[in-house]
Structures are given as structure tokens and as C-alpha cells.
Coordinates of C-alpha atoms in Angstrom, one line a residue:
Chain A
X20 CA 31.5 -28.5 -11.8
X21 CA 30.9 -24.8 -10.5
X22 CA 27.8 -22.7 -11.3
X23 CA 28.0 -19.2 -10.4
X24 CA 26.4 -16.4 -10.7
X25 CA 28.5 -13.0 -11.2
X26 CA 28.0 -9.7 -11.4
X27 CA 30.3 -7.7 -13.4
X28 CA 31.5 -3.7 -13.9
X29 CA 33.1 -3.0 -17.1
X30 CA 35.2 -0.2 -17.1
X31 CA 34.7 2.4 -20.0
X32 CA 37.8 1.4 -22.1
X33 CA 36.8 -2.3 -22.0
X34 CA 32.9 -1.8 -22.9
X35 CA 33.2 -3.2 -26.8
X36 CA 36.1 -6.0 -26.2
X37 CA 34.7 -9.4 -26.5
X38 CA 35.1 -10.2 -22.8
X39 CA 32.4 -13.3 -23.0
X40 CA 33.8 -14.7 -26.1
X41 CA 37.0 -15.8 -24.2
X42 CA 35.5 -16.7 -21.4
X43 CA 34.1 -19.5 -23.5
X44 CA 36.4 -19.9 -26.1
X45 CA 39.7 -20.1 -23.6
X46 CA 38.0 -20.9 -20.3
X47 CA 35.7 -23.8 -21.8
X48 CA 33.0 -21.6 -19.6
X49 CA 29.1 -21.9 -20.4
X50 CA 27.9 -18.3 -20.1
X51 CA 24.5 -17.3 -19.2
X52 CA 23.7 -13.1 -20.1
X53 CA 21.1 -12.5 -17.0
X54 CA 20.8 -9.1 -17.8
X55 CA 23.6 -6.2 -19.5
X56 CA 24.0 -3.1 -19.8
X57 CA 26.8 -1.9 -22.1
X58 CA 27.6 1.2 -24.0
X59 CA 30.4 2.2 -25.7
X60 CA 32.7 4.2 -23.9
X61 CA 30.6 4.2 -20.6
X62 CA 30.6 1.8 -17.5
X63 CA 29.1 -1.2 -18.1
X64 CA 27.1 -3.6 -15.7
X65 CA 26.7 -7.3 -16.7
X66 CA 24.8 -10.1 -14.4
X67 CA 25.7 -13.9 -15.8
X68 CA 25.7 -17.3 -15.1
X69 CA 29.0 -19.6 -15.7
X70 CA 28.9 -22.9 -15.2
X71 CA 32.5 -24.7 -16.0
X72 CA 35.3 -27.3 -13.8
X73 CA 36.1 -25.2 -10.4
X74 CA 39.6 -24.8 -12.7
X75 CA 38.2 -23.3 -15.4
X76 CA 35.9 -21.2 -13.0
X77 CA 38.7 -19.4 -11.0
X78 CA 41.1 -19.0 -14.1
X79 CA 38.2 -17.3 -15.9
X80 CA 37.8 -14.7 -12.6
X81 CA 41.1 -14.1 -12.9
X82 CA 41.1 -13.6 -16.7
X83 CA 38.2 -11.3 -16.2
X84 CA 40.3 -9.7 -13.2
X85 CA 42.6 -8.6 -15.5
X86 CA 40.8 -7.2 -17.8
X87 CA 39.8 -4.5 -15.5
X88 CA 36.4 -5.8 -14.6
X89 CA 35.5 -5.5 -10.9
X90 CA 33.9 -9.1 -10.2
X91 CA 31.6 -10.1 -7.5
X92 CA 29.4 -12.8 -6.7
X93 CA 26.3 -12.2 -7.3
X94 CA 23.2 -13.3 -5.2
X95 CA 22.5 -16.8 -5.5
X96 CA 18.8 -16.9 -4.5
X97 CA 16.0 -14.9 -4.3
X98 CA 13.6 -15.4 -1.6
X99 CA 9.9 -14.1 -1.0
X100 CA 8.8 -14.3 2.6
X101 CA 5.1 -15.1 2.1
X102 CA 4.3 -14.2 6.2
X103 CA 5.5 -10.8 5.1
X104 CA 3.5 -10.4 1.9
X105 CA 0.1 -8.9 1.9
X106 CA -0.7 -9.4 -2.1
X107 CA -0.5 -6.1 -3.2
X108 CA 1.5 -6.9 -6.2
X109 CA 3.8 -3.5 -6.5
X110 CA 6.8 -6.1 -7.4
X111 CA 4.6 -7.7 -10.6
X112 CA 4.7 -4.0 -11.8
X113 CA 8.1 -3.7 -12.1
X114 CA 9.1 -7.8 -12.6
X115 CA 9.9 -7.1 -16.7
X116 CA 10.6 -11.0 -17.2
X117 CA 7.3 -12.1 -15.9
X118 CA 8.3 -14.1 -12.7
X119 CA 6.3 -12.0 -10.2
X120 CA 2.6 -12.0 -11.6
X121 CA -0.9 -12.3 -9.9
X122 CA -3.5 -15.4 -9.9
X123 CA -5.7 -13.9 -12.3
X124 CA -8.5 -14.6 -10.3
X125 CA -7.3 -14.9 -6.5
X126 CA -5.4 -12.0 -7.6
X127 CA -2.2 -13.3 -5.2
X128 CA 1.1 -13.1 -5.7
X129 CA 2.7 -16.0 -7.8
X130 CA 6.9 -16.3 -8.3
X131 CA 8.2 -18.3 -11.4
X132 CA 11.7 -18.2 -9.8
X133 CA 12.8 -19.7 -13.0
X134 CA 11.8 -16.7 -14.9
X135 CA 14.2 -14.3 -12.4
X136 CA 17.2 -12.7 -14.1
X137 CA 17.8 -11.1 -10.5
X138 CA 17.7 -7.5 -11.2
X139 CA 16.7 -6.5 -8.0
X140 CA 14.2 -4.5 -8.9
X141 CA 11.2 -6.0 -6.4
X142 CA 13.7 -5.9 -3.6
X143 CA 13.4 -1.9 -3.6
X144 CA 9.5 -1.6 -5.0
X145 CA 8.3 -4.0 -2.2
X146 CA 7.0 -1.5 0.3
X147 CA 6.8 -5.0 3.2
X148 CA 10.5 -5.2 2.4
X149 CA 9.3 -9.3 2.0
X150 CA 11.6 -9.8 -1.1
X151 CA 15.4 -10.6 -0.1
X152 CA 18.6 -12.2 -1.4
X153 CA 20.6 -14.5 0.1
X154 CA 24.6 -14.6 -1.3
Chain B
X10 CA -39.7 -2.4 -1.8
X11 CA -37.8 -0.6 0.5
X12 CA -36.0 -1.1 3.5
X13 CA -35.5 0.9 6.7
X14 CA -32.1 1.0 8.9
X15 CA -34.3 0.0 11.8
X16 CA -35.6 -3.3 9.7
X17 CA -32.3 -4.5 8.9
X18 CA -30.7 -4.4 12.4
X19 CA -33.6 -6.0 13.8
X20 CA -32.8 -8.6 10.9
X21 CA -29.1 -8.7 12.3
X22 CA -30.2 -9.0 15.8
X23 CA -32.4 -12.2 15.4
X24 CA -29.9 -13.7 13.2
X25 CA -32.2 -13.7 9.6
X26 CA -30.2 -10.9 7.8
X27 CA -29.1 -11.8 4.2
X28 CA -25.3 -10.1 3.9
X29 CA -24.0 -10.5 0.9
X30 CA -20.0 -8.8 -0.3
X31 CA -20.5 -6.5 -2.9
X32 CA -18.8 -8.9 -5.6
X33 CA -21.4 -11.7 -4.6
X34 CA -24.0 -9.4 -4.8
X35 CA -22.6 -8.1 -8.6
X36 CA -23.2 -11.8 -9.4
X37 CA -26.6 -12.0 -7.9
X38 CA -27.9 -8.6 -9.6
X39 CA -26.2 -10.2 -12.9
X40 CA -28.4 -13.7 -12.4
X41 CA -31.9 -12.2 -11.2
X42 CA -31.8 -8.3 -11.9
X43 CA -31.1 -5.3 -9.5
X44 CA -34.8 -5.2 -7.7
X45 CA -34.8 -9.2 -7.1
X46 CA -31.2 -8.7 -5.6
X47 CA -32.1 -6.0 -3.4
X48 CA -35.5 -7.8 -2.3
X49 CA -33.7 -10.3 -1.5
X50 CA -30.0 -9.2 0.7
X51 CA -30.1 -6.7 3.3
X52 CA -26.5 -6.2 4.1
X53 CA -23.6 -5.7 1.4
X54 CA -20.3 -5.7 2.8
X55 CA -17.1 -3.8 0.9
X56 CA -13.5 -3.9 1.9
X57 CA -10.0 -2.3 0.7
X58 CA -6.4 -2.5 1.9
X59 CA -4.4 0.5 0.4
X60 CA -1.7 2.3 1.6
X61 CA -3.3 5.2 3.8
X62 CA -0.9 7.9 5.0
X63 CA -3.0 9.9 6.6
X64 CA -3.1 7.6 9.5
X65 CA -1.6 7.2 12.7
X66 CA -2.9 6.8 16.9
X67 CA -3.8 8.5 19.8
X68 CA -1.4 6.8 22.8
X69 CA -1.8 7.5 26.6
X70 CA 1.2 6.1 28.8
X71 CA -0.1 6.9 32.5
X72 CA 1.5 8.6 34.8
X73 CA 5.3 7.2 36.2
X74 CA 6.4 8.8 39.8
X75 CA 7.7 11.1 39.7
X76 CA 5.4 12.0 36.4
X77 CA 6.9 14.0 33.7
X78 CA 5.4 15.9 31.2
X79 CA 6.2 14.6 28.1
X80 CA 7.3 17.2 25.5
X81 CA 9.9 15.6 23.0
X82 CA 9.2 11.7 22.5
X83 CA 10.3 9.1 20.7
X84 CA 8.7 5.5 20.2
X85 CA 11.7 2.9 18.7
X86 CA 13.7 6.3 17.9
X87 CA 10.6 7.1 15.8
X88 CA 9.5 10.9 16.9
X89 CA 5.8 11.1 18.4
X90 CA 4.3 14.7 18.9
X91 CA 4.8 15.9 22.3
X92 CA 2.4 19.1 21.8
X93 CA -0.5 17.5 24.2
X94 CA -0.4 16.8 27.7
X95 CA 1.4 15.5 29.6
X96 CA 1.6 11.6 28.8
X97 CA -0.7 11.5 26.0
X98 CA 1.2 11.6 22.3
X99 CA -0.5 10.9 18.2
X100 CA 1.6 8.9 16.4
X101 CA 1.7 9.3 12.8
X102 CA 2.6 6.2 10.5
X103 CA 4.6 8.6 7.7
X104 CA 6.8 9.2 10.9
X105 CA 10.8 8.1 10.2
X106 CA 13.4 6.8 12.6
X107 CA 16.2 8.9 13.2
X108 CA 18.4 6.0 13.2
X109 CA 16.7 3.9 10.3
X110 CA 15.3 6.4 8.4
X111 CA 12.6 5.4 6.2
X112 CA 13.0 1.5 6.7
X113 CA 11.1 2.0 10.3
X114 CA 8.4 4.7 10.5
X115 CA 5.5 5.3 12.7
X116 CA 3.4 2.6 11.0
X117 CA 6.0 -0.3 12.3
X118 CA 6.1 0.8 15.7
X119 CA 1.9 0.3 15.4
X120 CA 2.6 -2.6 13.6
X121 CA 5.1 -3.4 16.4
X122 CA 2.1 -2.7 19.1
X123 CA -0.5 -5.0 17.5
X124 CA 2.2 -8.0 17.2
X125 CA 2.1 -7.6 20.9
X126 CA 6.4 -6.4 21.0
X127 CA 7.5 -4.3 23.6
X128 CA 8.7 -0.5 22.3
X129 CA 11.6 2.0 23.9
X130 CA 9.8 5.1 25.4
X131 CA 12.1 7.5 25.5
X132 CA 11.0 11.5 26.4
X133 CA 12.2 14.2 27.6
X134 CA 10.8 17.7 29.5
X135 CA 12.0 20.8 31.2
X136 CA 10.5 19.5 33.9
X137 CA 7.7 21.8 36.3
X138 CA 7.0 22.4 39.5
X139 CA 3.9 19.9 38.9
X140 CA 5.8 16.9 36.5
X141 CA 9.2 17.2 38.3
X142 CA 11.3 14.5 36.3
X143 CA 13.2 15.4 32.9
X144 CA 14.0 12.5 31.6
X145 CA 12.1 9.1 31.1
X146 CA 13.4 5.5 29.1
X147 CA 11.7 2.9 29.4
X148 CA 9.1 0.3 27.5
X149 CA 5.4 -0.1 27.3
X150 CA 3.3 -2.5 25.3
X151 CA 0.3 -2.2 23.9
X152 CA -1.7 -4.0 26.6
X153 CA -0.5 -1.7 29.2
X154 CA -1.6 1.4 27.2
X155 CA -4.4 2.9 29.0
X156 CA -5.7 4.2 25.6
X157 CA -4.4 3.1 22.5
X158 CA -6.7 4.1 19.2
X159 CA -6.8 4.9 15.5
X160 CA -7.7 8.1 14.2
X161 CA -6.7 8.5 10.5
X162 CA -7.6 11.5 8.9
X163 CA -8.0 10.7 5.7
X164 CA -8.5 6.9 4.5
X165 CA -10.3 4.5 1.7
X166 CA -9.9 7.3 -0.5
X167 CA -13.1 7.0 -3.0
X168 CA -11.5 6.2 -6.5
X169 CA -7.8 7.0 -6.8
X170 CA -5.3 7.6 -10.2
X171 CA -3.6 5.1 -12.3
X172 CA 0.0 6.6 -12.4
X173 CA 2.4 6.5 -15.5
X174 CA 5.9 8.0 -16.3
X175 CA 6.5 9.4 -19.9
X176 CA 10.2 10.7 -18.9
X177 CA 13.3 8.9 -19.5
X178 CA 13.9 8.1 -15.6
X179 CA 12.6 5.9 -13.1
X180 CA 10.7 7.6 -10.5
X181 CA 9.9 6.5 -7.0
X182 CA 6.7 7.5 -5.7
X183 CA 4.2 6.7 -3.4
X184 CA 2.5 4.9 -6.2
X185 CA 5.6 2.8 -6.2
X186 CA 8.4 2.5 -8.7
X187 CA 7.4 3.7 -12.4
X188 CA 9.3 2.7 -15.1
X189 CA 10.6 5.4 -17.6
X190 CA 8.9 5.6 -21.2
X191 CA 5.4 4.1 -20.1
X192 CA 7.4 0.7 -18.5
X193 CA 4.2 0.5 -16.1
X194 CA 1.3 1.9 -15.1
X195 CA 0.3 1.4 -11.3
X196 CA -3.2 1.8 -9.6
X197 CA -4.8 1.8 -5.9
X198 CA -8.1 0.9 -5.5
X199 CA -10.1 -2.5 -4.7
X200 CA -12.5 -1.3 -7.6
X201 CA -16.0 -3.0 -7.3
X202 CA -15.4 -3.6 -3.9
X203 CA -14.4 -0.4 -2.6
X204 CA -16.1 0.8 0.0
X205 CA -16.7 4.1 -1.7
X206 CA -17.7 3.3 -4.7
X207 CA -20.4 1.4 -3.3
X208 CA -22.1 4.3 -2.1
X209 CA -21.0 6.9 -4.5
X210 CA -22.9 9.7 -3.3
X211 CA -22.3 8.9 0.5
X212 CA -26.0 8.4 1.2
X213 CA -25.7 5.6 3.6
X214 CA -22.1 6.4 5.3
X215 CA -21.6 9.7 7.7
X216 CA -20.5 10.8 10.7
X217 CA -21.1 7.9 13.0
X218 CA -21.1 5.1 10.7
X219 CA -20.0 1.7 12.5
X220 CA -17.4 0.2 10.0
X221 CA -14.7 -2.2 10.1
X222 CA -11.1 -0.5 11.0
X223 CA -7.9 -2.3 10.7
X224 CA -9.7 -5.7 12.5
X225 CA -11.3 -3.7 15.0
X226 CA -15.1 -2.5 14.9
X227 CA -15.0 1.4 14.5
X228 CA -16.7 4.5 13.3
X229 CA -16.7 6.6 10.9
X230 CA -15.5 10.4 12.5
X231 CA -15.5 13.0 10.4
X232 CA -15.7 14.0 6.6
X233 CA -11.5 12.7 5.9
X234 CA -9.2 15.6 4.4
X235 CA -9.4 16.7 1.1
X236 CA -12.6 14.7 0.9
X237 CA -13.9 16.3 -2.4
X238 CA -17.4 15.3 -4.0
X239 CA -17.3 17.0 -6.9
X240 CA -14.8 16.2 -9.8
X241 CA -16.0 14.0 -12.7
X242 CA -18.5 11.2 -12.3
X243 CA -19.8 8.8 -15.1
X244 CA -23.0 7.4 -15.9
X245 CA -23.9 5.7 -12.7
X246 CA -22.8 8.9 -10.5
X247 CA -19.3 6.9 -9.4
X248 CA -16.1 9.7 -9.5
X249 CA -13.2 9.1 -12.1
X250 CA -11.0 10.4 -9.9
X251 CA -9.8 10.8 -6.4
X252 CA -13.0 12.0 -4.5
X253 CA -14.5 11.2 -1.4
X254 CA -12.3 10.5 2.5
X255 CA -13.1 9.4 5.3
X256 CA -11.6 10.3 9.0
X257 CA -12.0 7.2 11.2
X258 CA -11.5 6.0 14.4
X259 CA -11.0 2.5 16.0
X260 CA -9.3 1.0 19.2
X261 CA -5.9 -0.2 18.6
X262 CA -6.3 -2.9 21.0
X263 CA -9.1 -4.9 19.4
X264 CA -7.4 -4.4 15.8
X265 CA -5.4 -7.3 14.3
X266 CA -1.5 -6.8 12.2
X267 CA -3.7 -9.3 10.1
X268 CA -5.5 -5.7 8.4
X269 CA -2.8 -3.8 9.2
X270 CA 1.0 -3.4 7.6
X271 CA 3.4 -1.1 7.6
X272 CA 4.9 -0.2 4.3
X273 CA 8.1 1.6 2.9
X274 CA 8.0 3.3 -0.1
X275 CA 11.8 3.6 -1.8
X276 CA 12.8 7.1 -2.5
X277 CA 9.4 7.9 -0.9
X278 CA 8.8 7.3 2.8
X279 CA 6.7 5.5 5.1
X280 CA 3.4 4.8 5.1
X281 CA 1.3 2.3 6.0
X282 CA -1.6 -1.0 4.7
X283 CA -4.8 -0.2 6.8
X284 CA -8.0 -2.2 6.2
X285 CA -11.6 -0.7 6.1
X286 CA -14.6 -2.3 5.3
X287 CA -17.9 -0.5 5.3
X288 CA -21.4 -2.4 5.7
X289 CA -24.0 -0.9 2.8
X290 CA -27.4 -1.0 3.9
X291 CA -29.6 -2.5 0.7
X292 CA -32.1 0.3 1.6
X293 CA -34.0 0.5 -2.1
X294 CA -33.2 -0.1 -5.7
X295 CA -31.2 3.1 -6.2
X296 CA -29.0 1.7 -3.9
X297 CA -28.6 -1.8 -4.7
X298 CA -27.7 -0.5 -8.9
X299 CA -24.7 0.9 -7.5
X300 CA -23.5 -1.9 -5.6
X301 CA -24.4 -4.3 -8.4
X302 CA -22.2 -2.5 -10.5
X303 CA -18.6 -4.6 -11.2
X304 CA -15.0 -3.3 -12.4
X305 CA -15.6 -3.2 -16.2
X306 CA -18.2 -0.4 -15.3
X307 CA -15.9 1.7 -13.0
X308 CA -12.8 3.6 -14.4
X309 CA -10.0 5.7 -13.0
X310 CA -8.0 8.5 -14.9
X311 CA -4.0 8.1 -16.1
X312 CA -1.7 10.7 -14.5
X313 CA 1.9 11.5 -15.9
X314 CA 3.5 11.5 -12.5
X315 CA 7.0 12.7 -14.6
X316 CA 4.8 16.3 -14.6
X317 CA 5.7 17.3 -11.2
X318 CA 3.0 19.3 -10.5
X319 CA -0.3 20.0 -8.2
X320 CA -2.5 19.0 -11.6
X321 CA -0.9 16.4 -13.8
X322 CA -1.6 16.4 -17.3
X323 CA -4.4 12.9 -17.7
X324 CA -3.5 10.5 -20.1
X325 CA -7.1 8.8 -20.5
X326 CA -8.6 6.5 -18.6
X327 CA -8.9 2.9 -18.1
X328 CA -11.8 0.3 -16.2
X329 CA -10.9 -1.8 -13.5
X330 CA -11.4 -4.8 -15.2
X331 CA -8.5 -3.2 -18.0
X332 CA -6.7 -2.6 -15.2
X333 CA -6.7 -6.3 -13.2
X334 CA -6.4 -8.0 -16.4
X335 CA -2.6 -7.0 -16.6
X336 CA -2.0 -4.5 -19.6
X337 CA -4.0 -1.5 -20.4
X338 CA -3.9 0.8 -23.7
X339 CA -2.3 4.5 -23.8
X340 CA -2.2 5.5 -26.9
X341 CA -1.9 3.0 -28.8
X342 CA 0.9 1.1 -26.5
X343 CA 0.2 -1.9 -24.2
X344 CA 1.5 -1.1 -20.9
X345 CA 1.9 -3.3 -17.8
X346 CA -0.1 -2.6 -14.5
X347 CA 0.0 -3.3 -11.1
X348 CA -2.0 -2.5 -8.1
X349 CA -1.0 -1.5 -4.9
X350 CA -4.0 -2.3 -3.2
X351 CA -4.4 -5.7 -1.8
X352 CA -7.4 -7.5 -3.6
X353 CA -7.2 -10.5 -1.7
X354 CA -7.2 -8.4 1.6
X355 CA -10.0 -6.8 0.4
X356 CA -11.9 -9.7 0.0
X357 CA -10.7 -11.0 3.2
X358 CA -11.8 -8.4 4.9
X359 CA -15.3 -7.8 2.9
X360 CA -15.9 -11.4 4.4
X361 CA -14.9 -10.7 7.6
X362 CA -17.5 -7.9 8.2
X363 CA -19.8 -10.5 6.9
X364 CA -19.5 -12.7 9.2
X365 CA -19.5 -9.9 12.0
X366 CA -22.8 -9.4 10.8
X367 CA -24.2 -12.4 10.1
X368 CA -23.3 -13.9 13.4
X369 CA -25.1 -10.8 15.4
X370 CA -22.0 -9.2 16.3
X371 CA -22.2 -6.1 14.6
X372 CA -25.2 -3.7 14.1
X373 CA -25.2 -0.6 11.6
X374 CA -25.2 2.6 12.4
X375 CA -27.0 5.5 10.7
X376 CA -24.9 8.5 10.2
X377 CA -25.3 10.9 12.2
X378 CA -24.7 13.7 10.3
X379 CA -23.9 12.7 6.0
X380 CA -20.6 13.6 4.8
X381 CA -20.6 16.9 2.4
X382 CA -22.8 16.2 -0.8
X383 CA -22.0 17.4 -4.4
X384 CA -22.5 21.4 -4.1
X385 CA -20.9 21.9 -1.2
X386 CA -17.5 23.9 -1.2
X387 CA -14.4 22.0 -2.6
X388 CA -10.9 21.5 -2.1
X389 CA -8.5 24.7 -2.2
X390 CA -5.2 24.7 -3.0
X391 CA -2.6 26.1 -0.9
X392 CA -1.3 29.7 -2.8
X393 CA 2.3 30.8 -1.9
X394 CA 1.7 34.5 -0.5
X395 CA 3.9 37.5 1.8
X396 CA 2.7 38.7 4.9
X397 CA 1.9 41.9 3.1
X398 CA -0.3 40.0 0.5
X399 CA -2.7 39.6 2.9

């Protein structure tokens, strides 16, 4: 079995086809939606999780290939280096899904990685640069 | 009852002086009541760890043979001013690397010097009849430094905004990322423990002030820039807004990376963490109501930062304790929050200066000269005008 995580561009023209629906239906893929942004007629971004038989896995790239999409792995972990830290707790102001958060009463940092849909957005708001991914 | 300067230090020097940090002392005032408190603790310590821009050090290399007069430098690529003499140089921590741009800066080439990692000099100088050589690479360390020390002109800024975004973008600022539509609201202040919000009307801290710098014992030098008393206070005299500076000083060599970290700011620039921790003298009961005081009685005003302008319209206000406890109200909408300043840092370094003076390391100081008081001029802005207009 193969669990990846992708991170896909859909070109304007293929915004409303139901990509995801073959992926499962035809590819016997198990998608997980990380995060999307799609709207009609404009590039879309999409960050998932597939978990399927390394078979399955590549013929669904290549399905998704052909489609248009541009296809890249996508990080595969998230790491927060605490030496670097100092608790200020910037990233918890921008973490929408809750896995960066502070003790409420130590008031330091705490990461729920399994709350993390990976969207990057502590890497650029943490002003120690302590947040990084590894691919 | 109160207490003289000259009481308490003789306290600290025989090893009997009750210190207490200002959020243990909260409690204490809370248990037995502001006068018992202030009977009964003669030192009350306060701490933050903020990014402070307005920060950098004075360096001196020594003289190499043949000497050179340094008049374009660069520490790790990062530009130092070459406009004093010869070998001597400020470094400011907002300074960028012309090769890294705003992921290295003046504040990690300090924060380089206080890990104890060498840094590339390199300068350059017409050269003079006196300092011959033009040209100069080499490395220096901060132990080889004859003088190595802060001055920051401006730092634990008393009080400072909450910052929001009402526009349909994200904006980077130095109050860190703000999500469009009121996504966040971000805030910069160790509240209750903040050194200026302690002593709200700067009756205990002035020129000459021994405080805590960075890790390193220091002073306090001067009123900071833009240090401005007046504004809006509340009931217990404490500012609602960004007030009170100070302009410190400290040697580099005796601070510590520990309480001091350099920071980037995406789509901002480089700045930099620096601790300061301020000792309050419990001189009388006036005194000790203020430091008893506790974030749900302290508040800071909500700025739309999406307004770029000097004065951005407010949006409210909201207590510290609102603030820490994750969401605050604006207008009817809960909204996120984060800080920027470190309250763990803070409280680190609140105990540090504790123990400094509890152990009989560290005496106070009486100012010398008191910062300016309410009533004295205020803060100008800076008006766009011709030569002719003047």
C-alpha cells in the first residue's frame, strides 16, 4: 500500500470536472481533501491524501497527469524545532485547524500534528523560521 | 508604611529582601489586600520578550596594522554604519543581507555573536595618510571585541495595539500575518507583567535605572523614541495604547541568545526578540495598586492595519485576559488571537531578575533624572514640506 500526500493545480478548463470521483471510482484510491481551493473557471489548488496498492497509486498520477493537472508530492512532514522556538505563538494565529495552540496556562506552544492539513501557513508567519517541511 | 530606595538595597545587600514577580504579587494583593502586600515584599520584578526594532550594538574591532579606517562595512554581508571612527561601527538588528535579504539581518549576526560563532568583517576605505590600508576581510568574535554593547533606542514599549484586518487580503506586517475579513487579531505585550505597566506613570524607572537587558544587567539611558505619556489611560492611570519607551543600554558580552532572538517578519523585514526586565521598588501603597493589578484589568485598543495610514481607525478594545484566553469580540464576531510576545519568556525572565536580587547580585538604582511625565510635549508627526515652505 502507498500513502501519499499530493498537491495538485487544476487548470481553469478542468476546475468543475469530477477529477476525485475517478480517482476513487476507477483507481480504487481512498482520497483525503487536506485543503482546496476551486473556482470555476480559475486555477485551482488542491492538497490530498491517497492511500491505494503502489499500482493503483501511479496509474491514478498518471490519470490525473492527463487531465491537465500539474502533480507534485507534497510535504510529508511537518516539523517544529523546539531549540528554535521562543513561545511567541505568531503560528497559533494563523493555524485555522487548531493544531498550533498555547498551554492555556504556561502559555507554550503545543502541536496536534494530527490536526495539520499542511497549508503552510506557520512556515512563513514564524518570525524564528523554527517551522519546516521535510518532502 | 513606606519604603525608601536606600531601605530596600540595604535589604538586598544582607540577603532579607522579599522579591516577589509582579504576577505572584497580583496573587498576594488578591489573598491579603494591597497594603498587607506592600508591607510585606520589597522588590517586584516584571519581564517581556517582544519584538523590538529599535535595537541594535555599538562594536569596536581594534586597530589591524596597517589600520584602516573603516567607512563602508559589512558584518555576514549584513551592512553596519561606517559614519564613526575609524574601527568603531552600530549595528542595527532591522539591517538585511545583501545576499539573504530579509532571512539574515542585523539581529542574527548579534544573535550569531552571543552563540559565540565567528563573523566575516569585511570593509572598505579610501584609505589616508594616517589609516593607509583600503581594504580589510577577515573574522572577529565576540570575545575579541574590545567593546561590544546594546543600545536600543526604543524598547518594552508601554502597552502596544491589538492589530486586525477588515480587507479582503492577507497582509504581512510586523504584527505578523493577518488574515483577511477579521481571520485574527494579533497582540504584543506581556500584559500584567510588563515592565511598563507596572509603573504606569514612570515614577520609579528613569535615566539610570539598573534593569535586566537581553541576560545582561544594564541601565536604563535615555527616555526611548517616540516615548509618549499622554494618550488615553483608564481608571488606574495604565495607557490603552502604545505610550511610554525606553532607550537602554547593556554589554553584549555578559548577555545570553537565551533573551535574545532574532526574528524575520515575512513581507516585513527583520527585527529582533530582546528581553527586559525592570525591578519595581514596592515604595508605598500607590505603588504596590498598580502592580497588583492583573490582565483582566488592563486593555489595549483594536487597529484596522488594512487602513494604511499614520492613525488607524480603532475598532474597540479588548483586556488582556480576553486576549490570552484565545478569541476576543469585535462586533459582534469571535475572532482568534495570538500574541507575539513571549509569555513564557517573560516569566522566565521576571524570575531571573528575581533571583539576581534575591541572591545579592543586583542592587537598584534610582533614576537619575525621571522620564517625561504626563504634560510634557508629545510626539510629532513628520509633515511632508518644500524647501520654500519653510
Amino acid at each position: 500500500m502507498a500513502r501519499k500526500r499530493l498537491d495538485l493545480t487544476f487548470p481553469p478548463r478542468q476546475s468543475l470536472k469530477p477529477i476525485i470521483y475517478h480517482l476513487v471510482k476507477d483507481y480504487d484510491l481512498v482520497p483525503n481533501i487536506l485543503r482546496a481551493q476551486i473556482h470555476p473557471a480559475q486555477e485551482g489548488r488542491m492538497v490530498l491524501e491517497v492511500t491505494g496498492t503502489r499500482e493503483d497509486y501511479a496509474a491514478g498520477v498518471a490519470f490525473l497527469e492527463e487531465q491537465g493537472l500539474t502533480v507534485n508530492e507534497a510535504a510529508s512532514d511537518i516539523v517544529l524545532d523546539d531549540a528554535q522556538c521562543v513561545d511567541c505563538g505568531l503560528c497559533s494565529a494563523v493555524c485555522k485547524p487548531g493544531a498550533l495552540t498555547l498551554d492555556p496556562v504556561t502559555q507554550t506552544l503545543r502541536f496536534d500534528k494530527d490536526k495539520c492539513v499542511y497549508c503552510e501557513a506557520c512556515v512563513i508567519a514564524c518570525p524564528r523560521r523554527a517551522i519546516t517541511l521535510r518532502f | 508604611m513606606a519604603k525608601t530606595w536606600q531601605e530596600i538595597n540595604e535589604r538586598i545587600a544582607s540577603g532579607a529582601a522579599v522579591v516577589f514577580t509582579a504576577e505572584e504579587f497580583a496573587v498576594l494583593a488578591a489573598e491579603e489586600g494591597v497594603s498587607a502586600a506592600a508591607k510585606k515584599v520589597d522588590v517586584v520584578t516584571t519581564g517581556t520578550f517582544g519584538p523590538m526594532c529599535s535595537s541594535g550594538v555599538v562594536l569596536n574591532f581594534g586597530h589591524s596594522d596597517p589600520p584602516i579606517r573603516m567607512t563602508e562595512l559589512t558584518l555576514n554581508d549584513v551592512p553596519a554604519y561606517g559614519g564613526l571612527a575609524a574601527v568603531d561601527t552600530y549595528l542595527g538588528v532591522t539591517e538585511t543581507s545583501r545576499v539573504r535579504g530579509i532571512e539574515y539581518g542585523g539581529a542574527h549576526v548579534i544573535e550569531d555573536l552571543l552563540r559565540g560563532r565567528a563573523v566575516r568583517l569585511r570593509a572598505a576605505s579610501p584609505g589616508t595618510d594616517c589609516y593607509p590600508r583600503t581594504e580589510i576581510d577577515t573574522w572577529v568574535t565576540l570575545e575579541e571585541l574590545n567593546q561590544a554593547y546594546f543600545f536600543n533606542p526604543r524598547n518594552a514599549y508601554q502597552n502596544y495595539a491589538v492589530a486586525v484586518n477588515t480587507s479582503d487580503r492577507v497582509l504581512h506586517t510586523y504584527l505578523g500575518t493577518l488574515l483577511p475579513r477579521l481571520g485574527n487579531a494579533t497582540y504584543c505585550s506581556a500584559g500584567a507583567l510588563s515592565p511598563l505597566l507596572n509603573d504606569p506613570t514612570y515614577r520609579t524607572l528613569g535615566v539610570g535605572s539598573r534593569i535586566f537587558v537581553a541576560g545582561a544587567p544594564g541601565y536604563v539611558a535615555w527616555e526611548g523614541t517616540q516615548h509618549n505619556p499622554h494618550g488615553d489611560r483608564d481608571a488606574h492611570g495604565v495607557p490603552v495604547r502604545p505610550a511610554g519607551t525606553l532607550a537602554v543600554i547593556a554589554d553584549l558580552k555578559q548577555a545570553s541568545p537565551e533573551y535574545f532572538s532574532a526574528a524575520t517578519f515575512t513581507g516585513y523585514g527583520v527585527s529582533s526578540f530582546v528581553g527586559i526586565g525592570v525591578p519595581i521598588p514596592v515604595l508605598d501603597d500607590d505603588i504596590a495598586a498598580t502592580l497588583a493589578l492583573t490582565d483582566a484589568d488592563i486593555t489595549a485598543t483594536i487597529y484596522d492595519y488594512s487602513v494604511q495610514r499614520r492613525s488607524r481607525p480603532s475598532l474597540g478594545t479588548a483586556s488582556y485576559a480576553d486576549l490570552r484566553s484565545g478569541t476576543i469580540e469585535i462586533d459582534g464576531r469571535k475572532v482568534p488571537t495570538g500574541p507575539i510576545s513571549s509569555l513564557p519568556k517573560a516569566r522566565a525572565i521576571a524570575t531571573e531578575l528575581k533571583r539576581w536580587i534575591t541572591d545579592g547580585r543586583f542592587a537598584l538604582a534610582e533614576p537619575v533624572q525621571l522620564l517625561p511625565q504626563v504634560g510634557s510635549p508629545g510626539t510629532r508627526p513628520l509633515e511632508i514640506r518644500t524647501g520654500e515652505a519653510i
